[in-house]
PDB file of C-alpha atoms in Angstrom:
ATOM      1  CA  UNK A   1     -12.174  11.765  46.796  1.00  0.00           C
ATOM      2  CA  UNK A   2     -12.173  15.575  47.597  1.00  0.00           C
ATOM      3  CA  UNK A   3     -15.906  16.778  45.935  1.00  0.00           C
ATOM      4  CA  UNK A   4     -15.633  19.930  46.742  1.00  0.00           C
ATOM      5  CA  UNK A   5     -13.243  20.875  43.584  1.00  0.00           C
ATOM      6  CA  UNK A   6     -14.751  17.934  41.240  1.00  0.00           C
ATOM      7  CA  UNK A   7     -17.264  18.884  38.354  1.00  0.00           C
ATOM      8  CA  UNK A   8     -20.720  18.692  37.987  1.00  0.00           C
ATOM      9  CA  UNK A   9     -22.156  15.425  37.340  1.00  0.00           C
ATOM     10  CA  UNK A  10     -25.364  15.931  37.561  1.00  0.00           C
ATOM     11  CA  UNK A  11     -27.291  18.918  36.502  1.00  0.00           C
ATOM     12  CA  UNK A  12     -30.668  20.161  37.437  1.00  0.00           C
ATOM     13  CA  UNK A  13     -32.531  23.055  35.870  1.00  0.00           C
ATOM     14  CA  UNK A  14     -36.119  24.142  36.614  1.00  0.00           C
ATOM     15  CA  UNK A  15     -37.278  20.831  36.852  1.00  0.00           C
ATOM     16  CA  UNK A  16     -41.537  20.156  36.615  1.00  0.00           C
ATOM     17  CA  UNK A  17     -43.500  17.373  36.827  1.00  0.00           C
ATOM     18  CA  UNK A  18     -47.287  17.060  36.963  1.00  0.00           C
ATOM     19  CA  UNK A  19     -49.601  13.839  37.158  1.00  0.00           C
ATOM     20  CA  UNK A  20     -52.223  15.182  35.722  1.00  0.00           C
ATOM     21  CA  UNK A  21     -53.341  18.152  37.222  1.00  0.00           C
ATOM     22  CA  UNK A  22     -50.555  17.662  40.690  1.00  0.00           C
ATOM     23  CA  UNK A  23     -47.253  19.251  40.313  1.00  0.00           C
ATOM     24  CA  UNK A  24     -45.231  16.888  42.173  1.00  0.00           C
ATOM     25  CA  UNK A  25     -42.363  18.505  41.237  1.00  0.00           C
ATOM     26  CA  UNK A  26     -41.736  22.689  41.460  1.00  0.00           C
ATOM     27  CA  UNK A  27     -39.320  23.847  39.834  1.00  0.00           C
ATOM     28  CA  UNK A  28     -35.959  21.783  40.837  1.00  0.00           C
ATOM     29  CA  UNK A  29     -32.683  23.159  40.218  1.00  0.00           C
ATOM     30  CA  UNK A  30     -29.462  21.199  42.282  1.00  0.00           C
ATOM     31  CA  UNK A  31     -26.276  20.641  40.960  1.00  0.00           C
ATOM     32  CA  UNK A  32     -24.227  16.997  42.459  1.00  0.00           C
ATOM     33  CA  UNK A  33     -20.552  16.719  42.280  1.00  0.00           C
ATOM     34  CA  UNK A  34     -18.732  13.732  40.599  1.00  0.00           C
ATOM     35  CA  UNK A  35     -17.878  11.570  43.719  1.00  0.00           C
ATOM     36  CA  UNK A  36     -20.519  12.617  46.197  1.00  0.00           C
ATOM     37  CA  UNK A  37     -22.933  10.826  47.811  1.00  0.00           C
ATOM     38  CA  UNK A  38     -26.027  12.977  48.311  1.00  0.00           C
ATOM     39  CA  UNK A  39     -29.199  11.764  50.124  1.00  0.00           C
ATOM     40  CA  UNK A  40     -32.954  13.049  49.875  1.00  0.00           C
ATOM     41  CA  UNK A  41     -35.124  13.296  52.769  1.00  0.00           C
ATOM     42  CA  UNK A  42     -38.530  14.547  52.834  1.00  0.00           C
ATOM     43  CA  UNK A  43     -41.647  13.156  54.298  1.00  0.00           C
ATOM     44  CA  UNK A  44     -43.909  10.321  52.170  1.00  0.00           C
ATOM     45  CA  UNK A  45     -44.921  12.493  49.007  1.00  0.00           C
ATOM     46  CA  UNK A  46     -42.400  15.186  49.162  1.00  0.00           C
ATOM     47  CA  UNK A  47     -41.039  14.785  45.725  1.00  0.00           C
ATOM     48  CA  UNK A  48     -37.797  12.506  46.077  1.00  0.00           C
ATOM     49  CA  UNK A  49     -38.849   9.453  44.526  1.00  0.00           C
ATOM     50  CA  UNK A  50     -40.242  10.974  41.386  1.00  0.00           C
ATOM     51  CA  UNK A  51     -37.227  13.295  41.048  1.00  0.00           C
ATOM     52  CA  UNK A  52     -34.587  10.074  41.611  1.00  0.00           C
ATOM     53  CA  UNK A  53     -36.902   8.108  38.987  1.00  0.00           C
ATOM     54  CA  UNK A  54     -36.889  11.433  36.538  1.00  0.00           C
ATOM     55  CA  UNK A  55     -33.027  11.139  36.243  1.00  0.00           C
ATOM     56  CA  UNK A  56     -33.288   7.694  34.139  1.00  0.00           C
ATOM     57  CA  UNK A  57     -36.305   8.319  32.412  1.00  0.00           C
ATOM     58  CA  UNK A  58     -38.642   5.753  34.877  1.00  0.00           C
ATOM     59  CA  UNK A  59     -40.233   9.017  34.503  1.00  0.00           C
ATOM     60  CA  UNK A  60     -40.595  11.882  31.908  1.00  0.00           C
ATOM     61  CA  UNK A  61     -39.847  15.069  33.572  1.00  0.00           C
ATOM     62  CA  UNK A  62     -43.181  17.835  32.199  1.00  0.00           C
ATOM     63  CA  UNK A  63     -40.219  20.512  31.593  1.00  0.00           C
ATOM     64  CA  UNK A  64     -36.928  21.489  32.953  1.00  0.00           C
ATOM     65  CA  UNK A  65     -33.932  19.891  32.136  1.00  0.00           C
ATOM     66  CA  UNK A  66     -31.136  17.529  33.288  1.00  0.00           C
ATOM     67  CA  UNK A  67     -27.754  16.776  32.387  1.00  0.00           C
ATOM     68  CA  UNK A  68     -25.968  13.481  33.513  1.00  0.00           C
ATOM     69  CA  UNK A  69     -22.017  13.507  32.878  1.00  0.00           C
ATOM     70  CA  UNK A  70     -22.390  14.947  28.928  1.00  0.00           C
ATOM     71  CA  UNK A  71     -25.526  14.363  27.962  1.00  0.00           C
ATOM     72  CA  UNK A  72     -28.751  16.362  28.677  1.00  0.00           C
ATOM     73  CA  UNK A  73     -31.184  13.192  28.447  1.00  0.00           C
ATOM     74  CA  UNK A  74     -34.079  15.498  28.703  1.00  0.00           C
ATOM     75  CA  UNK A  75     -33.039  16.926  25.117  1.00  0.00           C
ATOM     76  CA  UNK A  76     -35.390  15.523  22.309  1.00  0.00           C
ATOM     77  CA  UNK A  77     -34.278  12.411  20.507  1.00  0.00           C
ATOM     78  CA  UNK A  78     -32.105  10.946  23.003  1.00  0.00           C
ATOM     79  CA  UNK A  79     -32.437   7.292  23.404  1.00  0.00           C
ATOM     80  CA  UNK A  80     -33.224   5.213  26.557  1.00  0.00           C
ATOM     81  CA  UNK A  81     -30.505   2.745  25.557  1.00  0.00           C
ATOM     82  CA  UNK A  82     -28.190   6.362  26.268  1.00  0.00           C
ATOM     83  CA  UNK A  83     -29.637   7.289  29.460  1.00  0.00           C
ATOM     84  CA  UNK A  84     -29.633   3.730  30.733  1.00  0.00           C
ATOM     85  CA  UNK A  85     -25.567   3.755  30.233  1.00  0.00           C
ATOM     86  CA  UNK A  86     -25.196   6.284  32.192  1.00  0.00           C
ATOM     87  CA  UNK A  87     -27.799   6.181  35.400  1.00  0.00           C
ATOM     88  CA  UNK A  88     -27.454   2.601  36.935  1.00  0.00           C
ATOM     89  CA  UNK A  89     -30.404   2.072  39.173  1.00  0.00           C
ATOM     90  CA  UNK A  90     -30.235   0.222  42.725  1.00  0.00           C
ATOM     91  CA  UNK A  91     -34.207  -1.131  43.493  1.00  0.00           C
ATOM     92  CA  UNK A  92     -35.525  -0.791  46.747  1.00  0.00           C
ATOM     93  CA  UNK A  93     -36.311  -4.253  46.709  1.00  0.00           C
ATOM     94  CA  UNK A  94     -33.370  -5.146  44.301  1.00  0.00           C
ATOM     95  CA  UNK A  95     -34.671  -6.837  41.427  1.00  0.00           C
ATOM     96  CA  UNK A  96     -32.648 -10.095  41.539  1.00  0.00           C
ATOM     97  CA  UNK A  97     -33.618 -12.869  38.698  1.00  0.00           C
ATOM     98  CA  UNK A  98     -34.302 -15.641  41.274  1.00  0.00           C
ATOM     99  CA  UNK A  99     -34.013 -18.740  38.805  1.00  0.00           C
ATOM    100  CA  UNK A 100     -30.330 -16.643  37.827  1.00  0.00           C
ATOM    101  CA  UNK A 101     -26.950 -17.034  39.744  1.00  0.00           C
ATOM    102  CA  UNK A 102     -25.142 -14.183  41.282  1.00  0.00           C
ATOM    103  CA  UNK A 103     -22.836 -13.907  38.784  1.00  0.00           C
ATOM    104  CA  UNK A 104     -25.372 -14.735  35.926  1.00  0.00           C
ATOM    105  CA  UNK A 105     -27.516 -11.491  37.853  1.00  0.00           C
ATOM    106  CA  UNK A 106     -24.781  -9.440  36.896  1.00  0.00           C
ATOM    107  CA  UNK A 107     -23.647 -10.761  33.394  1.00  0.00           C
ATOM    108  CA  UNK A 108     -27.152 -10.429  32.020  1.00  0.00           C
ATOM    109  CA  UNK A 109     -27.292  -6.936  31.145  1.00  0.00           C
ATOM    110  CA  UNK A 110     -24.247  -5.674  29.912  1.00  0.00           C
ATOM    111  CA  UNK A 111     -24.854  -9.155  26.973  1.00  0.00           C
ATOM    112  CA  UNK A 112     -28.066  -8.508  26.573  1.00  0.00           C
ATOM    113  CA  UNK A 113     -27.941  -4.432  26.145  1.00  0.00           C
ATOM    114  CA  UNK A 114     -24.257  -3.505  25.456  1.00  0.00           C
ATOM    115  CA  UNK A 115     -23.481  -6.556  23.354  1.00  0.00           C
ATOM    116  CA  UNK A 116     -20.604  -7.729  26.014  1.00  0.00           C
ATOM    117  CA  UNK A 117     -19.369 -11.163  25.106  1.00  0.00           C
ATOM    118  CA  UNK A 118     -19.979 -13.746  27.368  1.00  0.00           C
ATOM    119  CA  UNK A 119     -16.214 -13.992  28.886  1.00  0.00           C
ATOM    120  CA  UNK A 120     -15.328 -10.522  29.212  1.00  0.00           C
ATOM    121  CA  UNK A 121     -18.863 -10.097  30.673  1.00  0.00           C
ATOM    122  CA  UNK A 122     -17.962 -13.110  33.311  1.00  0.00           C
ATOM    123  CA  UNK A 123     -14.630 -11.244  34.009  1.00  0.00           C
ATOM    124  CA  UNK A 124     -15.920  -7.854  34.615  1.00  0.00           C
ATOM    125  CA  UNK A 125     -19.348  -9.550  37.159  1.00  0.00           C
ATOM    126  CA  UNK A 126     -16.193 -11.384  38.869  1.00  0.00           C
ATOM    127  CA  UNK A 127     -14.290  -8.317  39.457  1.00  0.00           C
ATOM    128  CA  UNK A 128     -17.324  -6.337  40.338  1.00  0.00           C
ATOM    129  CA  UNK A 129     -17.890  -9.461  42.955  1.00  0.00           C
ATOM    130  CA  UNK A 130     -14.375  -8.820  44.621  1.00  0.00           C
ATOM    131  CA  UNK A 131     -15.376  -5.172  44.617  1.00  0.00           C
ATOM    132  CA  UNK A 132     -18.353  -5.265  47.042  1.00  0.00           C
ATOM    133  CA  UNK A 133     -16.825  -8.726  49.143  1.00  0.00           C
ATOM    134  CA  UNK A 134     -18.831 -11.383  47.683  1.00  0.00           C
ATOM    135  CA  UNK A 135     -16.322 -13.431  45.560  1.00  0.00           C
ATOM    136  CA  UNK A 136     -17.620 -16.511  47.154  1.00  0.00           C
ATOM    137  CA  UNK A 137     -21.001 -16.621  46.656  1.00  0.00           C
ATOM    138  CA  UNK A 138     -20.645 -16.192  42.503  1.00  0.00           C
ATOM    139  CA  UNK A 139     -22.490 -19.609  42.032  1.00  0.00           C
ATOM    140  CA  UNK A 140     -25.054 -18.922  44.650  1.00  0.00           C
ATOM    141  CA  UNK A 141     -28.557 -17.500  44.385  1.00  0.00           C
ATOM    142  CA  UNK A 142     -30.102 -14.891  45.598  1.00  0.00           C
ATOM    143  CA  UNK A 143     -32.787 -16.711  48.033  1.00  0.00           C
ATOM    144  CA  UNK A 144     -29.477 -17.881  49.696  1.00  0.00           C
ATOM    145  CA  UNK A 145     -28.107 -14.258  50.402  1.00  0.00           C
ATOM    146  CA  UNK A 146     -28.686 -12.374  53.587  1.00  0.00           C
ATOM    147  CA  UNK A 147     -30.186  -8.826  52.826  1.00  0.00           C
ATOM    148  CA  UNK A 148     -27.057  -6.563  52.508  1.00  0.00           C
ATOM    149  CA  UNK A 149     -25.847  -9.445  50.392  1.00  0.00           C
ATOM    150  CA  UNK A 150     -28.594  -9.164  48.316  1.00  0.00           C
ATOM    151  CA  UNK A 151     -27.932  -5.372  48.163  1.00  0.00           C
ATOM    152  CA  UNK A 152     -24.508  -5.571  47.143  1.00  0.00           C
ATOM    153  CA  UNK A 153     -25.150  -7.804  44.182  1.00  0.00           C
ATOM    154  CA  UNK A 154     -27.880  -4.928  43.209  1.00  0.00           C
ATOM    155  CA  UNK A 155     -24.897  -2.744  43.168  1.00  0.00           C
ATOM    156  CA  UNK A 156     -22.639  -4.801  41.227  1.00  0.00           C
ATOM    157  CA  UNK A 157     -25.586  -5.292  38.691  1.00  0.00           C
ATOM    158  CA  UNK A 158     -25.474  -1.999  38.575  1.00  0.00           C
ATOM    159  CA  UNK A 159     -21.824  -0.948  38.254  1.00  0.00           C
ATOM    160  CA  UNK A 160     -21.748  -3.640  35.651  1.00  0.00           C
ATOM    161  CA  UNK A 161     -23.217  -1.013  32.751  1.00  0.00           C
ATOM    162  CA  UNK A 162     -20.849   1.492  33.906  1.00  0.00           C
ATOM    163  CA  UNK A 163     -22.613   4.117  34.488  1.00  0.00           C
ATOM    164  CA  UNK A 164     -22.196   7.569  35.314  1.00  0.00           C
ATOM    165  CA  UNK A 165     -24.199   7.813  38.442  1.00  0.00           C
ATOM    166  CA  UNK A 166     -25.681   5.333  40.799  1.00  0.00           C
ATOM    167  CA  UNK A 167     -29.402   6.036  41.899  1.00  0.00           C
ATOM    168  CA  UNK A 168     -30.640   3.797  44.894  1.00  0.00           C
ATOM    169  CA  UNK A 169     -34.231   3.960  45.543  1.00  0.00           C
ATOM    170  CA  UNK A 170     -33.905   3.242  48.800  1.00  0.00           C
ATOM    171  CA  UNK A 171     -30.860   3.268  51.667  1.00  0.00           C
ATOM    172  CA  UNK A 172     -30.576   0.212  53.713  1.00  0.00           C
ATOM    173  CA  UNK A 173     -32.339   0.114  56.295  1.00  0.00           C
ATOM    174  CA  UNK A 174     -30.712   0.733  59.944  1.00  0.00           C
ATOM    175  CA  UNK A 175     -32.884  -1.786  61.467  1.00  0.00           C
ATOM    176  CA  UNK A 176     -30.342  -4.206  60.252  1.00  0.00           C
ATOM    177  CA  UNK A 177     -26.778  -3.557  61.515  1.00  0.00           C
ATOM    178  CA  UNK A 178     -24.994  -5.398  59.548  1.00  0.00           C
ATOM    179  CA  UNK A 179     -27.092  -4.862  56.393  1.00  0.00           C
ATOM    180  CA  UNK A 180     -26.475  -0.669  56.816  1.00  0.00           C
ATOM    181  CA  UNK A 181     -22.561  -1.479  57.263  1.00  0.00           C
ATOM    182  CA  UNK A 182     -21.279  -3.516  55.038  1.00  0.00           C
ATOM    183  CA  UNK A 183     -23.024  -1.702  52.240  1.00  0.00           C
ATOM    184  CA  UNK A 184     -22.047   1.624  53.522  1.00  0.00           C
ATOM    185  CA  UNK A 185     -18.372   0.381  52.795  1.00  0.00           C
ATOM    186  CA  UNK A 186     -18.793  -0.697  49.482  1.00  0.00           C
ATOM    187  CA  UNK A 187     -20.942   3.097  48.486  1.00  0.00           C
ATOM    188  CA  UNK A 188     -18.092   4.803  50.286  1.00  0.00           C
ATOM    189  CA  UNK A 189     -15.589   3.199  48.146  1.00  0.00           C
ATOM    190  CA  UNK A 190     -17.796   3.563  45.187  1.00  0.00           C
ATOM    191  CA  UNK A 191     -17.404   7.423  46.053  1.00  0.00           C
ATOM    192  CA  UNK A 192     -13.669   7.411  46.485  1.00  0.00           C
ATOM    193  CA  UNK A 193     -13.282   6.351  43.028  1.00  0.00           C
ATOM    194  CA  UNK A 194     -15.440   8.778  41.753  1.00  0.00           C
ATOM    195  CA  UNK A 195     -18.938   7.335  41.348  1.00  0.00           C
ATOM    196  CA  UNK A 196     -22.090   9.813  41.859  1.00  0.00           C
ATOM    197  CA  UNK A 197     -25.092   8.589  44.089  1.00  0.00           C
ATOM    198  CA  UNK A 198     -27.814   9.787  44.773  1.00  0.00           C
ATOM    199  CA  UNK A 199     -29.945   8.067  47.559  1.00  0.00           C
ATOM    200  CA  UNK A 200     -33.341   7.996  48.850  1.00  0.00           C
ATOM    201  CA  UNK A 201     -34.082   7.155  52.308  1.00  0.00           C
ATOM    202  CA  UNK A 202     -36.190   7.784  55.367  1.00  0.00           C
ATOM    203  CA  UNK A 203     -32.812   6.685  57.469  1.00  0.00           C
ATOM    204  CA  UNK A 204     -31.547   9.886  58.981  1.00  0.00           C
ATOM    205  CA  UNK A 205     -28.724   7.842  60.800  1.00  0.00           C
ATOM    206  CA  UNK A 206     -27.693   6.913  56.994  1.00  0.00           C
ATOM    207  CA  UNK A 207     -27.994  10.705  56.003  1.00  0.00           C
ATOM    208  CA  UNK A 208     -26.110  11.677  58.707  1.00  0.00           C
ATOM    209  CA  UNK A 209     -23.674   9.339  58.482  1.00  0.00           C
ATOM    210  CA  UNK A 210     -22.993   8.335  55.302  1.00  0.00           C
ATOM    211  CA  UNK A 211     -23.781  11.570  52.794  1.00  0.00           C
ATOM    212  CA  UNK A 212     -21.674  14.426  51.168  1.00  0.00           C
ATOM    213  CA  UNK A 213     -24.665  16.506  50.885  1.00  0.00           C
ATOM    214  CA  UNK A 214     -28.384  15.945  52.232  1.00  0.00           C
ATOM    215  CA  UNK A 215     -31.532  17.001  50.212  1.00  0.00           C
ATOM    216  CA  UNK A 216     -34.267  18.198  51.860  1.00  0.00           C
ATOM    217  CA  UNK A 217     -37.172  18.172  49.850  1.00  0.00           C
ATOM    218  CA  UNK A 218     -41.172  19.175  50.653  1.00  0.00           C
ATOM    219  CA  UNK A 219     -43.758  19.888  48.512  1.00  0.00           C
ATOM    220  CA  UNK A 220     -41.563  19.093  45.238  1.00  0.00           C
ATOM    221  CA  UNK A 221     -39.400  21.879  46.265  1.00  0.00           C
ATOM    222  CA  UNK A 222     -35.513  21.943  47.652  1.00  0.00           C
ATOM    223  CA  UNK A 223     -35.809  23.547  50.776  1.00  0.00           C
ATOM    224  CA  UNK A 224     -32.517  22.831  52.051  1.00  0.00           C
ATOM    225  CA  UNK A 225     -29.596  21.227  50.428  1.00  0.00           C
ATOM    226  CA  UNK A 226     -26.348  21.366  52.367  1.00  0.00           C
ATOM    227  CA  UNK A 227     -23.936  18.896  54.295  1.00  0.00           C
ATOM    228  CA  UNK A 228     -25.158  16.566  56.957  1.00  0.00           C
ATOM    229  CA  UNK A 229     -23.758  18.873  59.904  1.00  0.00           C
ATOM    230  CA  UNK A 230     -25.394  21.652  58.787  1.00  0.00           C
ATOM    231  CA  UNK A 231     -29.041  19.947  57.943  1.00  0.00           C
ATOM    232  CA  UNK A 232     -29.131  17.589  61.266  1.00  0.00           C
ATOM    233  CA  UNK A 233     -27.020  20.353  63.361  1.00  0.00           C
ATOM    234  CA  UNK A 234     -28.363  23.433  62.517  1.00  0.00           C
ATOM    235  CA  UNK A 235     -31.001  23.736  59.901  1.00  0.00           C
ATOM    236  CA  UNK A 236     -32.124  27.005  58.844  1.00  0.00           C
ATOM    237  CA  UNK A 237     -35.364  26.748  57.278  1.00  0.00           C
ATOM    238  CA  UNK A 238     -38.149  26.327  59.836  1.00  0.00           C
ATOM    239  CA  UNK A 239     -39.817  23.238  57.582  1.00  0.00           C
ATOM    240  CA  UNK A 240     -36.283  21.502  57.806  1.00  0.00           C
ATOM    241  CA  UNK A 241     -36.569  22.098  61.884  1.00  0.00           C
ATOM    242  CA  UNK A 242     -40.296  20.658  61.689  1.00  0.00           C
ATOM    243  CA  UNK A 243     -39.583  17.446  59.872  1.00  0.00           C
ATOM    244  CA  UNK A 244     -36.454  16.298  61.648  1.00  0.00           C
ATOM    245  CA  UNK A 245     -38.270  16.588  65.072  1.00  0.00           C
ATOM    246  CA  UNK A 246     -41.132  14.707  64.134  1.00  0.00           C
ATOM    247  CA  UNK A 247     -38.685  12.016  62.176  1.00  0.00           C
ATOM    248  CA  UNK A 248     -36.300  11.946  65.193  1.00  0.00           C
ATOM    249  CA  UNK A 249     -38.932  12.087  68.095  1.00  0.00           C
ATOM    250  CA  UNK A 250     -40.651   8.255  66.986  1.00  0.00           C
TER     251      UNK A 250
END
């Protein structure tokens, strides 16, 4: 999918967040485009994890505001139940219900929050199985799944609410080979048909490789938000220069 011409899917504005008397977050404002994959970077208390976790509510932004798709879930009275249906959430350490199935992982929610009957909710996790390459291990659990396995039935969990955007606290990790491509495939094709991520990860290799746009973050603030040739090729703020030598020289 092209992103370049595609709308706004998520929206950003002026975006605070204290913990008591910390501003972890100063003043956000990013737009992302339906379709792209955009990464955060920044180094261990930067911002990215609270700002990811402010765009479903896992925390309550102090002011600003943020629009997913066409709803500003920021705006007074809007429901959790909303804002879950449209922000589908990817868990660093996935989540999985270990006494629960793979396909039972998946069914779960959309019955339990959207009402789904049981068969059309079996169709849709069996579909969503096909999707990410894991049609065979429907009756398996998740003890008996490799890693990027495991990953990809996060995903499908995920995809299962239908959401607007995908939010994954955490990109797999490059330490694992196999892990990092298999569910690079499935996000890219996830992007192709127009579903919005937004990742966190410390994996510049994933950055690099696999976003639309990288967000670099320090401080709570965007310092640099741009595409992956431009941040890891030629950065132009001197803090952007500063982290990715120290992240690149261990």
């Amino acid at each position: 999918m092209n992103t370049t011409s595609a709308r706004v899917q998520i929206e950003i504005t002026d975006l605070h967040k204290y913990f008591g008397d910390l501003e972890v977050l100063r003043g956000v404002t990013v737009d992302v485009r339906q379709g792209e994959m955009v990464c955060l970077i920044g180094s261990s208390g930067s911002g990215k994890t609270t700002l990811l976790r402010c765009l479903n509510l896992l925390e309550k932004p102090t002011s600003g505001s943020i629009r997913i798709g066409g709803l500003e879930i920021t705006a007074p009275g809007v429901s959790m139940k909303d804002v879950r249906r449209e922000t589908g959430m990817v868990f660093q350490h996935f989540n999985l219900f270990p006494h629960m199935t793979v396909l039972k992982n998946i069914m779960i929610a959309p019955m339990k929050v959207r009402g789904v009957q049981h068969d059309e909710a079996e169709a849709v996790a069996i579909a969503l199985l096909q999707k990410v390459g894991l049609s065979e291990k429907a009756d398996a659990y998740p003890r008996q799944l490799s890693g990027g396995q495991q990953q990809r039935v996060a995903i499908a969990r995920a995809m299962a609410m239908r959401p607007a955007v995908l939010l994954f606290a955490e990109a797999p990790s490059a330490l694992d080979p196999e892990m990092t491509g298999e569910v690079i495939k499935v996000m890219r094709q996830l992007s192709e048909e127009g579903m919005t991520m937004m990742v966190v990860t410390h994996e510049m290799g994933f950055a690099k490789e696999a976003a639309h746009r990288v967000m670099f973050l320090s401080e709570g603030q965007v310092v640099e938000y741009d595409t992956p040739d431009v941040i890891f090729g030629n950065p132009r703020h001197a803090k952007t220069k500063q982290f990715l030598q120290n992240v690149l020289s261990v």
